[in-house]
Amino acid sequence: MKKRMYRARRRMNHVVSELSHALLLAGSKEINMRLTKEESGLRLHMESAFSPDHQRRMEHMAKLLQPKFRDPAVVETYGELPGEDQYSEESELALVGQMVDASRVTVQPGKVEMDLFLAF
């Protein structure tokens, strides 16, 4: 159990980093975040306004974070690889979508709200 908790914490750090980066690139000036340790995992709630010019980008991000199918092998293979400049922002967000066990992302004009869960 300790190994799974450690792995979940490391993955959640990656998730927070990638999502805050994507929101800042989209013109966010403030990101509200709540990270909660639950009995079976970690829950992340993020909310932010973004520049209206990035509406399509945020809608695309929402799709990447809510994949129809999650493949644990993808996370095991690519989740721990270093080298930020080898991957595009899109591939990083797609990986984040594979890392989490459940996600709900709502995009409204100029505002995004995310609720992500990563199990131990």
Short mmCIF file of C-alpha atoms in Angstrom, two decimals:
data_model
loop_
_atom_site.label_atom_id
_atom_site.label_comp_id
_atom_site.label_asym_id
_atom_site.label_seq_id
_atom_site.Cartn_x
_atom_site.Cartn_y
_atom_site.Cartn_z
CA MET A 1 0.00 0.00 0.00
CA LYS A 2 2.83 2.44 0.81
CA LYS A 3 4.32 1.96 -2.66
CA ARG A 4 0.96 2.72 -4.30
CA MET A 5 0.52 5.82 -2.14
CA TYR A 6 4.01 7.03 -3.03
CA ARG A 7 3.38 6.45 -6.74
CA ALA A 8 0.03 8.25 -6.54
CA ARG A 9 1.64 11.27 -4.85
CA ARG A 10 4.35 11.45 -7.53
CA ARG A 11 1.79 11.19 -10.30
CA MET A 12 -0.40 13.85 -8.70
CA ASN A 13 2.60 16.19 -8.57
CA HIS A 14 3.00 15.66 -12.32
CA VAL A 15 -0.72 16.30 -12.87
CA VAL A 16 -0.67 19.56 -10.89
CA SER A 17 2.43 20.76 -12.69
CA GLU A 18 1.10 20.04 -16.19
CA LEU A 19 -2.35 21.48 -15.57
CA SER A 20 -1.10 24.68 -13.94
CA HIS A 21 1.33 25.10 -16.85
CA ALA A 22 -1.47 24.65 -19.41
CA LEU A 23 -3.72 27.13 -17.58
CA LEU A 24 -1.00 29.75 -17.34
CA LEU A 25 -0.32 29.37 -21.07
CA ALA A 26 -4.03 29.94 -21.66
CA GLY A 27 -3.86 33.32 -19.95
CA SER A 28 -4.97 32.39 -16.45
CA LYS A 29 -4.07 34.97 -13.85
CA GLU A 30 -5.33 32.96 -10.88
CA ILE A 31 -5.74 29.21 -10.39
CA ASN A 32 -7.78 27.92 -7.46
CA MET A 33 -6.73 24.44 -6.42
CA ARG A 34 -7.83 22.05 -3.70
CA LEU A 35 -6.00 18.76 -3.21
CA THR A 36 -7.62 16.30 -0.83
CA LYS A 37 -6.32 12.98 0.46
CA GLU A 38 -9.22 10.57 0.61
CA GLU A 39 -9.31 7.03 1.92
CA SER A 40 -8.78 5.49 -1.50
CA GLY A 41 -6.77 8.15 -3.31
CA LEU A 42 -6.09 11.80 -4.05
CA ARG A 43 -8.69 14.22 -5.41
CA LEU A 44 -7.72 17.42 -7.20
CA HIS A 45 -10.13 20.23 -7.87
CA MET A 46 -8.89 23.11 -10.04
CA GLU A 47 -10.77 26.13 -11.24
CA SER A 48 -9.57 29.05 -13.32
CA ALA A 49 -10.57 31.75 -15.71
CA PHE A 50 -8.65 31.93 -18.97
CA SER A 51 -8.30 34.25 -21.92
CA PRO A 52 -11.27 33.99 -24.34
CA ASP A 53 -8.75 33.48 -27.16
CA HIS A 54 -8.02 30.04 -25.70
CA GLN A 55 -11.56 28.65 -25.58
CA ARG A 56 -10.86 25.94 -28.21
CA ARG A 57 -7.59 25.00 -26.51
CA MET A 58 -9.40 24.49 -23.18
CA GLU A 59 -12.14 22.44 -24.84
CA HIS A 60 -9.46 20.26 -26.43
CA MET A 61 -7.70 19.92 -23.06
CA ALA A 62 -11.00 18.76 -21.53
CA LYS A 63 -11.23 15.98 -24.13
CA LEU A 64 -7.64 14.88 -23.47
CA LEU A 65 -8.26 14.75 -19.72
CA GLN A 66 -11.38 12.63 -20.13
CA PRO A 67 -10.32 9.77 -22.41
CA LYS A 68 -12.91 7.16 -23.33
CA PHE A 69 -10.40 4.41 -22.51
CA ARG A 70 -7.54 4.48 -20.03
CA ASP A 71 -4.52 2.27 -20.65
CA PRO A 72 -2.35 1.69 -17.55
CA ALA A 73 0.48 0.44 -19.78
CA VAL A 74 0.78 3.90 -21.33
CA VAL A 75 1.29 5.45 -17.90
CA GLU A 76 3.82 2.81 -16.88
CA THR A 77 5.77 3.29 -20.09
CA TYR A 78 5.74 7.07 -20.41
CA GLY A 79 4.80 8.40 -16.99
CA GLU A 80 8.29 8.47 -15.51
CA LEU A 81 10.32 9.51 -18.54
CA PRO A 82 12.26 12.75 -18.14
CA GLY A 83 12.81 15.31 -20.85
CA GLU A 84 10.12 17.94 -21.16
CA ASP A 85 11.28 19.14 -24.56
CA GLN A 86 10.71 15.72 -26.14
CA TYR A 87 6.94 16.01 -25.88
CA SER A 88 4.33 18.53 -26.89
CA GLU A 89 1.90 20.07 -24.44
CA GLU A 90 -0.84 18.01 -26.06
CA SER A 91 0.94 14.71 -25.47
CA GLU A 92 1.62 15.70 -21.84
CA LEU A 93 -2.07 16.49 -21.28
CA ALA A 94 -3.06 13.22 -22.95
CA LEU A 95 -0.70 11.42 -20.56
CA VAL A 96 -2.27 13.24 -17.60
CA GLY A 97 -5.67 12.05 -18.85
CA GLN A 98 -4.33 8.49 -18.80
CA MET A 99 -2.76 8.92 -15.32
CA VAL A 100 -5.93 9.82 -13.47
CA ASP A 101 -8.55 7.22 -12.66
CA ALA A 102 -11.55 9.52 -12.95
CA SER A 103 -12.03 13.01 -14.34
CA ARG A 104 -14.72 15.56 -14.86
CA VAL A 105 -13.83 18.73 -16.77
CA THR A 106 -16.32 21.49 -17.48
CA VAL A 107 -15.40 24.29 -19.87
CA GLN A 108 -17.57 27.39 -20.07
CA PRO A 109 -16.77 30.59 -21.93
CA GLY A 110 -13.61 31.87 -20.24
CA LYS A 111 -13.72 29.43 -17.31
CA VAL A 112 -12.66 25.84 -16.67
CA GLU A 113 -13.39 23.58 -13.70
CA MET A 114 -11.69 20.21 -13.19
CA ASP A 115 -12.26 17.41 -10.71
CA LEU A 116 -9.67 14.63 -11.01
CA PHE A 117 -9.17 11.50 -8.92
CA LEU A 118 -6.06 9.35 -8.69
CA ALA A 119 -6.45 6.10 -6.74
CA PHE A 120 -3.83 4.60 -4.43
#
